[in-house]
mmCIF file of C-alpha atoms in Angstrom:
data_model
loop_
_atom_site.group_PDB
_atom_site.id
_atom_site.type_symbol
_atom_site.label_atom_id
_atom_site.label_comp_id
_atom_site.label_asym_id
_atom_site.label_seq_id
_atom_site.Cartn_x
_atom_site.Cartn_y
_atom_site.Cartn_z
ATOM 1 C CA UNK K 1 70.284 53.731 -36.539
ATOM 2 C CA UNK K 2 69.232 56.021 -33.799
ATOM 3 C CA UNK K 3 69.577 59.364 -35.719
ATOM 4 C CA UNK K 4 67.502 62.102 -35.348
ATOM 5 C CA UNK K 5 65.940 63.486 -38.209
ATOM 6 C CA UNK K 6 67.053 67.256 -37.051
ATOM 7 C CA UNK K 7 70.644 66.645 -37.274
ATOM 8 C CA UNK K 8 70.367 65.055 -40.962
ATOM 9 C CA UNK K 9 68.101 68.710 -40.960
ATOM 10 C CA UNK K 10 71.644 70.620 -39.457
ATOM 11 C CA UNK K 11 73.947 68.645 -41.882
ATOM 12 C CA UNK K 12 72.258 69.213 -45.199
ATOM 13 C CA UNK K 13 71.907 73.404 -44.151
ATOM 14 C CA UNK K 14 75.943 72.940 -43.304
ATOM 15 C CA UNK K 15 76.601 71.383 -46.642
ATOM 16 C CA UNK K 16 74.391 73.339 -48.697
ATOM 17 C CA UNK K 17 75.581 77.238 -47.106
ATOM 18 C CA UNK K 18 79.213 75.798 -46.776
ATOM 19 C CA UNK K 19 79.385 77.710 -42.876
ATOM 20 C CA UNK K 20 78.278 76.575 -39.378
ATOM 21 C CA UNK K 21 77.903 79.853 -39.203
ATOM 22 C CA UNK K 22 75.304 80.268 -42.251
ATOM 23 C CA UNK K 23 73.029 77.342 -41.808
ATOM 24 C CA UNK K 24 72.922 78.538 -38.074
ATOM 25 C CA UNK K 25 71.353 82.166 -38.674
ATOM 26 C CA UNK K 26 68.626 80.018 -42.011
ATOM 27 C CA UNK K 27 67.685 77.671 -38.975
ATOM 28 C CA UNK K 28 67.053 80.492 -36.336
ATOM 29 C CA UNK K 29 69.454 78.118 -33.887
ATOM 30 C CA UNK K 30 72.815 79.329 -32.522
ATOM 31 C CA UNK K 31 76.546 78.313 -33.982
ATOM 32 C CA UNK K 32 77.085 76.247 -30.923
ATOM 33 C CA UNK K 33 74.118 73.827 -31.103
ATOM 34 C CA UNK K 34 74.959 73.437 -34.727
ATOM 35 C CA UNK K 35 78.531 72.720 -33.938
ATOM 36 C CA UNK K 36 76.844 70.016 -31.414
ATOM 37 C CA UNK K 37 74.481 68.634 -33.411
ATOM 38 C CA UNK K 38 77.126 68.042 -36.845
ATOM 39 C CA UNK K 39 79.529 66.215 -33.681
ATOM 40 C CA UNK K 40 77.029 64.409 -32.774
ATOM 41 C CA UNK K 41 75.916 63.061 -35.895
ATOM 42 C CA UNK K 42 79.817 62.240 -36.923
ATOM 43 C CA UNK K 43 79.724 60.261 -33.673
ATOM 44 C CA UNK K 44 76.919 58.121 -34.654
ATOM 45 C CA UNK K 45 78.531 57.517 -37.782
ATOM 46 C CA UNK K 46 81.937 57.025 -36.880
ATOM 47 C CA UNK K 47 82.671 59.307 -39.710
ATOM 48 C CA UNK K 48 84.292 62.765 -39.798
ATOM 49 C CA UNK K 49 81.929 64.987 -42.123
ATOM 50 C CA UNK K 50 83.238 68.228 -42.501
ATOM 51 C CA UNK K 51 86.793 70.034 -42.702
ATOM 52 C CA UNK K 52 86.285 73.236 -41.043
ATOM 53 C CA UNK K 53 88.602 76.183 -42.044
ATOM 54 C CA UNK K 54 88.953 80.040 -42.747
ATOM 55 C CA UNK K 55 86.551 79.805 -45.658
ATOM 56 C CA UNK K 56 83.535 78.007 -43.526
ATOM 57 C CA UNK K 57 83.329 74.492 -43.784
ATOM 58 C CA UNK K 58 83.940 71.506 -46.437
ATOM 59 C CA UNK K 59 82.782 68.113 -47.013
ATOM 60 C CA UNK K 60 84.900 65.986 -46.758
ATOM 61 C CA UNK K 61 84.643 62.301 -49.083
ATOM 62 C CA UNK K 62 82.101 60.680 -46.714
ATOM 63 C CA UNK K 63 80.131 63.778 -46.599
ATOM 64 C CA UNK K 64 79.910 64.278 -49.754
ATOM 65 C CA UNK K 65 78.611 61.036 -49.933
ATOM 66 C CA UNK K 66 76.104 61.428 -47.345
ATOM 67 C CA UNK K 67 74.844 64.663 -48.742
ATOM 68 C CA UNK K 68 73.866 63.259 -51.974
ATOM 69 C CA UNK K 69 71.139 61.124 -49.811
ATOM 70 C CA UNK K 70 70.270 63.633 -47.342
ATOM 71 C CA UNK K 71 69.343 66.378 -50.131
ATOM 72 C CA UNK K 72 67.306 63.848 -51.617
ATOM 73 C CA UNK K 73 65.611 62.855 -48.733
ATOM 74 C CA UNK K 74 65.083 66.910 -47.830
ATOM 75 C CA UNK K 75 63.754 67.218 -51.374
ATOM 76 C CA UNK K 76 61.470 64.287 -50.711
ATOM 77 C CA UNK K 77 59.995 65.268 -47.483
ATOM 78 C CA UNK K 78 59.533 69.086 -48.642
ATOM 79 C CA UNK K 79 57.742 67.972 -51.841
ATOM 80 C CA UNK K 80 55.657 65.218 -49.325
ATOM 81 C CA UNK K 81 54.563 68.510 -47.099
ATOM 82 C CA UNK K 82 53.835 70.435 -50.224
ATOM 83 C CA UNK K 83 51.429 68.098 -51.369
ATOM 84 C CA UNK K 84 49.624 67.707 -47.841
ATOM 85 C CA UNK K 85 49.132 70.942 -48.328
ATOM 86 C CA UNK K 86 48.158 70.810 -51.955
ATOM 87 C CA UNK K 87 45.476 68.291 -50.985
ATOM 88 C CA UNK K 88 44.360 70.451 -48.174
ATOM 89 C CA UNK K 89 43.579 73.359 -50.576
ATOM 90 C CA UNK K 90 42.577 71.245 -53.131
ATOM 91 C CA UNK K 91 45.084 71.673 -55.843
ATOM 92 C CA UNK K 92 45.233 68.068 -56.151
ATOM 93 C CA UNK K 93 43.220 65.159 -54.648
ATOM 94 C CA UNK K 94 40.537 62.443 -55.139
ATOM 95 C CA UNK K 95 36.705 62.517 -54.174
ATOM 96 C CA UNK K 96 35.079 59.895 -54.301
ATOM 97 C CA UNK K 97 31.139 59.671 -54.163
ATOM 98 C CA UNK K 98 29.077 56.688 -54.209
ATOM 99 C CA UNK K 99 24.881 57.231 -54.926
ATOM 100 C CA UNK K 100 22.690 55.637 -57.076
ATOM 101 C CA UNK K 101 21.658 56.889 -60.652
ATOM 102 C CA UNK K 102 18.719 58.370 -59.589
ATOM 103 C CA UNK K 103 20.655 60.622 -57.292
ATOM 104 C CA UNK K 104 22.975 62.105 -59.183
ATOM 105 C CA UNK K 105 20.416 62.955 -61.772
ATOM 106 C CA UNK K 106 17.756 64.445 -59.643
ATOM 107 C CA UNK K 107 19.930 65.934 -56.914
ATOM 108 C CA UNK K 108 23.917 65.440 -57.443
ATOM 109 C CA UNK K 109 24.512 66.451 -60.796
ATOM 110 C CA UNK K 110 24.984 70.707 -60.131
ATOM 111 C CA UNK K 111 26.374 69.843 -57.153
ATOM 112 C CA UNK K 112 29.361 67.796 -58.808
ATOM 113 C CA UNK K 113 29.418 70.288 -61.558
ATOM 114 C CA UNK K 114 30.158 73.372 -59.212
ATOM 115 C CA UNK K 115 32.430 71.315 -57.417
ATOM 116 C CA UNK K 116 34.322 70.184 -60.711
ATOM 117 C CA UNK K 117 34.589 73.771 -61.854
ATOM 118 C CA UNK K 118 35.874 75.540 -58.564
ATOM 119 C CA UNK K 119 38.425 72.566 -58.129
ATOM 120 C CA UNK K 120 39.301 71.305 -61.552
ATOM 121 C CA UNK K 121 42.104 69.321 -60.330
ATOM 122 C CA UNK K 122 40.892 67.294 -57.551
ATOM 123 C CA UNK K 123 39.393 64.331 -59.493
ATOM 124 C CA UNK K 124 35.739 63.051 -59.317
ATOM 125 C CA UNK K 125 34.802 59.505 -58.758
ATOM 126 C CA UNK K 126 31.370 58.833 -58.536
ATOM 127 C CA UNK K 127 30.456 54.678 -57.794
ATOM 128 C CA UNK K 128 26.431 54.185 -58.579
ATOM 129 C CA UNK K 129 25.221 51.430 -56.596
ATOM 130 C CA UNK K 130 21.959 51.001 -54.334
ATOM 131 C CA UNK K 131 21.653 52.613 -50.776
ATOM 132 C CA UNK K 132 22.528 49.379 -49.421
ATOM 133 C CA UNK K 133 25.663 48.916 -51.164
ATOM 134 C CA UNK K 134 26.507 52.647 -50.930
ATOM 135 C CA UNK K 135 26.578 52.478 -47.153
ATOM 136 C CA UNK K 136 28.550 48.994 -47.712
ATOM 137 C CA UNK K 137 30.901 51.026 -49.927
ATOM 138 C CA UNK K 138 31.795 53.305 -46.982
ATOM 139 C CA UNK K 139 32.228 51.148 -44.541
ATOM 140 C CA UNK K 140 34.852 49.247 -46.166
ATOM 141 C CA UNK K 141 36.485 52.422 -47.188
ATOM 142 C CA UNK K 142 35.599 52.192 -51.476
ATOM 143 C CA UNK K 143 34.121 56.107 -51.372
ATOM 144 C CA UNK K 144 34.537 59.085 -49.125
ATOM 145 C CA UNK K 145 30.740 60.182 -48.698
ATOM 146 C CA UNK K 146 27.815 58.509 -49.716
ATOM 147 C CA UNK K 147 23.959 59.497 -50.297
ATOM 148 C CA UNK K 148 21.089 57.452 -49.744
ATOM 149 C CA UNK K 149 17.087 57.045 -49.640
ATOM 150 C CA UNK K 150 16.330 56.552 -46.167
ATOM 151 C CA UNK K 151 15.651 54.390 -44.459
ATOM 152 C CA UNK K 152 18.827 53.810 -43.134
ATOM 153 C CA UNK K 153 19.570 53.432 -39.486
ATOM 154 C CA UNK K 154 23.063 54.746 -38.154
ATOM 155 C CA UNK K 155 25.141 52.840 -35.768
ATOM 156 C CA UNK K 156 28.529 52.873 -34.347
ATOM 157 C CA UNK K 157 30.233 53.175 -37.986
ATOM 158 C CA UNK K 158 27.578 55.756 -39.878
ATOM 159 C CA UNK K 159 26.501 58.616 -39.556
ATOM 160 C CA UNK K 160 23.693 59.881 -41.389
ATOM 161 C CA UNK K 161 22.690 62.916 -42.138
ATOM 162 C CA UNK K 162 19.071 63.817 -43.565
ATOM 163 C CA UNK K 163 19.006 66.574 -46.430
ATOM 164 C CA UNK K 164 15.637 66.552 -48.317
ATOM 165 C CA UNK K 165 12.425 64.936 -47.534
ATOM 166 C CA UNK K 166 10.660 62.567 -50.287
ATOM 167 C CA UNK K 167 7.430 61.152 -50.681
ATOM 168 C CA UNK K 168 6.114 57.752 -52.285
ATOM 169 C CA UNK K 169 3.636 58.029 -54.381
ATOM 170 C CA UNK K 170 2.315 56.465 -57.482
ATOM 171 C CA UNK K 171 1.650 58.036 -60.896
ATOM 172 C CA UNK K 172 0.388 57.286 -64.518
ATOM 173 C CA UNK K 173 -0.621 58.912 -67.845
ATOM 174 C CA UNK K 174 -3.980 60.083 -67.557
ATOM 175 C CA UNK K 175 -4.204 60.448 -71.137
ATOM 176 C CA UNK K 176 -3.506 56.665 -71.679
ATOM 177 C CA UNK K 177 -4.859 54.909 -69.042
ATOM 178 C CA UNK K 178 -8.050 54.942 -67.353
ATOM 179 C CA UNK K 179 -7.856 53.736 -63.713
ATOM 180 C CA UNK K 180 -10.225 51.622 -62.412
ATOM 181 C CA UNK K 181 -12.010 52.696 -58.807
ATOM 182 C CA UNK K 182 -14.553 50.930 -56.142
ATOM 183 C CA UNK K 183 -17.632 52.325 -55.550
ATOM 184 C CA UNK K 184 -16.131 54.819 -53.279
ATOM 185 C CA UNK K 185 -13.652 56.545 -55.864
ATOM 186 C CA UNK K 186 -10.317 54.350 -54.475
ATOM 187 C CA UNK K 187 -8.326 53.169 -57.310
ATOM 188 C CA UNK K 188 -7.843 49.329 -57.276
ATOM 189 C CA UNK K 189 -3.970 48.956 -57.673
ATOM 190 C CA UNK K 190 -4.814 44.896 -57.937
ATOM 191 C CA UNK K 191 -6.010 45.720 -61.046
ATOM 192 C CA UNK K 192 -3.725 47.790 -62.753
ATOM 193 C CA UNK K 193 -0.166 47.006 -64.212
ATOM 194 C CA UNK K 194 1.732 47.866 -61.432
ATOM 195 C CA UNK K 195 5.289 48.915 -61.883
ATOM 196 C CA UNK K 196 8.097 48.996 -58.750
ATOM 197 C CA UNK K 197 11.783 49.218 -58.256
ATOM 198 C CA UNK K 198 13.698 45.354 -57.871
ATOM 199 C CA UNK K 199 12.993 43.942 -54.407
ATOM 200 C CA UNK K 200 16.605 44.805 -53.434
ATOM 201 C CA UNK K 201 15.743 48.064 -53.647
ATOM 202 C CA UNK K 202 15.364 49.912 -49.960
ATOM 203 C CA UNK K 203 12.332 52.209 -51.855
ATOM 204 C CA UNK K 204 10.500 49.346 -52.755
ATOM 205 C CA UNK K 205 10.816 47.370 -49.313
ATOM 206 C CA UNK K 206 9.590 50.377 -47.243
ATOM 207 C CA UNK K 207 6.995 51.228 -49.524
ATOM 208 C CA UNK K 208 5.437 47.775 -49.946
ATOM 209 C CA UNK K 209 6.025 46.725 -46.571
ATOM 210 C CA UNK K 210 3.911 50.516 -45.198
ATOM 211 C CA UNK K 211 1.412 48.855 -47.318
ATOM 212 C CA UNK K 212 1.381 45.619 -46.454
ATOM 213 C CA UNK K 213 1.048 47.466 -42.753
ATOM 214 C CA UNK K 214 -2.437 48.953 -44.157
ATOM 215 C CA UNK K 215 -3.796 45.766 -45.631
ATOM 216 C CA UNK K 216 -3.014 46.702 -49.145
ATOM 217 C CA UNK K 217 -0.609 44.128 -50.409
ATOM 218 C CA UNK K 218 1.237 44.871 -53.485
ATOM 219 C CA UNK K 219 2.267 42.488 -56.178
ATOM 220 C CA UNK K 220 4.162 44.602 -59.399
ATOM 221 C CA UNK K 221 3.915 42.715 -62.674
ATOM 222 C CA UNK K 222 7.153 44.515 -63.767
ATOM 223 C CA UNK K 223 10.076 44.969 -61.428
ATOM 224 C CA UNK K 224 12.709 47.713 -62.664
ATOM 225 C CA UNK K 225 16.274 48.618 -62.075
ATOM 226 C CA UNK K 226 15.889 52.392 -61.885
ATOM 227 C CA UNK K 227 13.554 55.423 -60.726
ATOM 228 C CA UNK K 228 13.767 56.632 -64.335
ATOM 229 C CA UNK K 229 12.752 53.668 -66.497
ATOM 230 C CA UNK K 230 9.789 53.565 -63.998
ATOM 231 C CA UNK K 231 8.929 57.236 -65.464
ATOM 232 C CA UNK K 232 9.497 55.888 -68.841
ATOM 233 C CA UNK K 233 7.140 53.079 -68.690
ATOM 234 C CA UNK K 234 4.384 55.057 -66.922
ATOM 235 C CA UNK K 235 4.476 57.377 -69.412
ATOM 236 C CA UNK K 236 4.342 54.860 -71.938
ATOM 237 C CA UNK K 237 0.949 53.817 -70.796
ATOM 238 C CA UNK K 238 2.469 50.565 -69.802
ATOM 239 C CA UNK K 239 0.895 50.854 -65.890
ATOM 240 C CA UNK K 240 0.949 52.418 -62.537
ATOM 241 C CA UNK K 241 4.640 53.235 -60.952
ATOM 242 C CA UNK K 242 5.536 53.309 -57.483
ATOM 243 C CA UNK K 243 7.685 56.522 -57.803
ATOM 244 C CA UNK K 244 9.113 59.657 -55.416
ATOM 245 C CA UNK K 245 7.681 62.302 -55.684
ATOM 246 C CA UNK K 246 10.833 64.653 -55.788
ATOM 247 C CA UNK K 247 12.075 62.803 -58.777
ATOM 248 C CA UNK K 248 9.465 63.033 -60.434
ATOM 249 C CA UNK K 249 8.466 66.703 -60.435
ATOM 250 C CA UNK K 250 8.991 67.394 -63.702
ATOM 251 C CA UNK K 251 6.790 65.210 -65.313
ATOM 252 C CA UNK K 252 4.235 66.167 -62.444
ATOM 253 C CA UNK K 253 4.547 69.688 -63.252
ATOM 254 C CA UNK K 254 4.279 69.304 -66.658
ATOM 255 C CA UNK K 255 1.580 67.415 -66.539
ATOM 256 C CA UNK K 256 2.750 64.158 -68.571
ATOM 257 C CA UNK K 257 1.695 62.281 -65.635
ATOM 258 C CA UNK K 258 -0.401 62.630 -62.609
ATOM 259 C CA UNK K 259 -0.363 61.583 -59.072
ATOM 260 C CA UNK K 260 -3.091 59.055 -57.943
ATOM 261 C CA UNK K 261 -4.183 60.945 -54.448
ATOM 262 C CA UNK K 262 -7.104 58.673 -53.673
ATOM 263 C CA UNK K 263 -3.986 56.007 -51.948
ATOM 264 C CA UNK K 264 -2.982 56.122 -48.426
ATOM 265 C CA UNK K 265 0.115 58.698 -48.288
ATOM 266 C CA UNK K 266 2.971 57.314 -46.516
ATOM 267 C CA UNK K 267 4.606 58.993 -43.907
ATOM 268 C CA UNK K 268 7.913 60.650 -45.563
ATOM 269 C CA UNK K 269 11.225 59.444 -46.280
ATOM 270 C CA UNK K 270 14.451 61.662 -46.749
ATOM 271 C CA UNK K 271 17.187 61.769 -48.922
ATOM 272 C CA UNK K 272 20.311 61.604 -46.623
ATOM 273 C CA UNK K 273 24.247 62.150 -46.771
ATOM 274 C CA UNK K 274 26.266 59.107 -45.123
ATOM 275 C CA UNK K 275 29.598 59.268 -43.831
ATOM 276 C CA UNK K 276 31.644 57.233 -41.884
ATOM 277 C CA UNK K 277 32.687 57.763 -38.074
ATOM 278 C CA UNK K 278 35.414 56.268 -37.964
ATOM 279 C CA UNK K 279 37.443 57.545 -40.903
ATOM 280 C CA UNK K 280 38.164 61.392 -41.041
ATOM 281 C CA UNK K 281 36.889 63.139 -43.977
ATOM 282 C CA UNK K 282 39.576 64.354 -46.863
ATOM 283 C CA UNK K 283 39.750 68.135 -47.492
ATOM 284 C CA UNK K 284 37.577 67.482 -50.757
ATOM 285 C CA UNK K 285 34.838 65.804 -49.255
ATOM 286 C CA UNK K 286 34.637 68.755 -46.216
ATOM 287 C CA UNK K 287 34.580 70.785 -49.360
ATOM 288 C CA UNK K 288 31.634 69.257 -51.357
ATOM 289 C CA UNK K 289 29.142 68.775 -48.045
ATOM 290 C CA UNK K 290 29.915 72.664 -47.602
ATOM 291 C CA UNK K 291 28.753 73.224 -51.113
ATOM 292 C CA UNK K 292 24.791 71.047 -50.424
ATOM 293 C CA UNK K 293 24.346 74.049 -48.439
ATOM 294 C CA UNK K 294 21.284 72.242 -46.235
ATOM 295 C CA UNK K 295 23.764 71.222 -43.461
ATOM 296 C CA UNK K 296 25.082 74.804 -42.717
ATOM 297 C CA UNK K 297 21.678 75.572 -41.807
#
């Protein structure tokens, strides 16, 4: 039916204040274009809608009828626009996050945590997966936002967004393992128990492939699923970890375990935010990217 959504708008006012008169001075409209609009709409229907006499105006059987669905459908639409707007304050909503473990515990964690406690409502979804499959996440639409070790080139679908710069480096216990060196003071990672992330891993391509690009190829004798088991098993004694240095701080600082500097130093990576082009981001994600802080600067 070719009905405009206004005059179902006019009708429900005329039912509801019982006048032409009425519904025209809560619509800001005059009496006339109401009277138009109410003819108009019993036209299209066939169907006389109102009896109009000395006390304002009454419904007759088919209105009555009609009004039951048209108040409905008001209430409907109103609560709809309510909770657009809801969302867009964040009284209600979804965010969803995809990162790795090691992100969220080195760098997400206060983040979320702040974000939880201004906007206890909006509900938190965090996906842990690898950079790869983060940035596969977003593009076919399973999280909002997504952060990633670089590298990770943008194209025509992501953008990314650099926040903090890391560094590869490699660490042990000093107080377990004694590191064996040439002549010249180098350590000789071929002999060591060498410890890296899983070849899927982007960390452990760039860093073995920078290597590989300085004539020191590396073969690990334990591959591992996360940054933090690699911190674990270093300071175990088990062998040498290929780590970041930004994760690792903490046992750097504390002096658990120490930082071999006698290696080539890579040139640095970052830790970046990726979003996706194409798809606009929801009120809470805006929200959450404001909170990092690093991109309003």
């Amino acid at each position: 039916m070719d009905i405009q959504l206004e005059q179902f708008k006019i009708f429900e006012a005329v039912a509801r204040c019982g006048s032409f008169s009425a519904a025209a001075e809560e619509l800001f409209v005059t009496q006339p274009a109401v009277s138009q609009s109410i003819k108009q709409l019993e036209g299209r229907l066939e169907t006389k809608l109102f009896v109009r006499g000395q006390r304002g105006a009454a419904l007759t059987e088919a209105g009555q009828d009609l009004y039951a669905y048209v108040s409905e459908a008001m209430r409907l639409l109103e609560n709809g626009e309510n909770h657009i707007n809801q969302l867009k304050t964040l009284h209600h909503g979804l965010l969803r996050i995809g990162a790795s473990d090691t992100l969220c515990n080195h760098y997400l964690l206060p983040y979320l945590k702040q974000f939880q406690e201004k906007y206890p409502r909006v509900k938190l979804r965090v996906t842990n997966r690898t950079s790869r499959e983060t940035v596969e996440l977003l593009r076919n639409g399973k999280v909002d936002i997504g952060f990633v070790n670089t590298p990770c080139t943008p194209d025509g679908a992501i953008e990314v967004r650099e926040l903090l710069p890391l560094h590869d480096i490699f660490v042990y216990n000093p107080k377990l393992i004694e590191l064996p060196r040439t002549a010249e003071g180098k350590v000789e990672l071929s002999r060591v128990t060498l410890m890296m992330l899983e070849k899927e891993a982007a960390t452990r391509t760039y860093v073995a492939d920078e290597y590989e690009k300085r004539g020191i190829p590396l073969s690990p004798q334990i591959e591992l699923g996360s940054h933090d088991l690699l911190l674990s098993f270093a300071m175990s004694g088990i062998g040498v970890a290929a780590v970041v240095r930004e994760y690792s701080r903490h046992m750097l600082e504390s002096g658990v375990l120490e930082e071999i500097d006698s290696l080539p130093a890579l040139p640095p990576r970052a830790m970046a935010l990726v979003t996706s082009k194409k798809t606009p981001l929801t009120a809470a994600a805006r929200e959450f990217i404001k909170m990092l802080g690093h991109l309003n600067k």
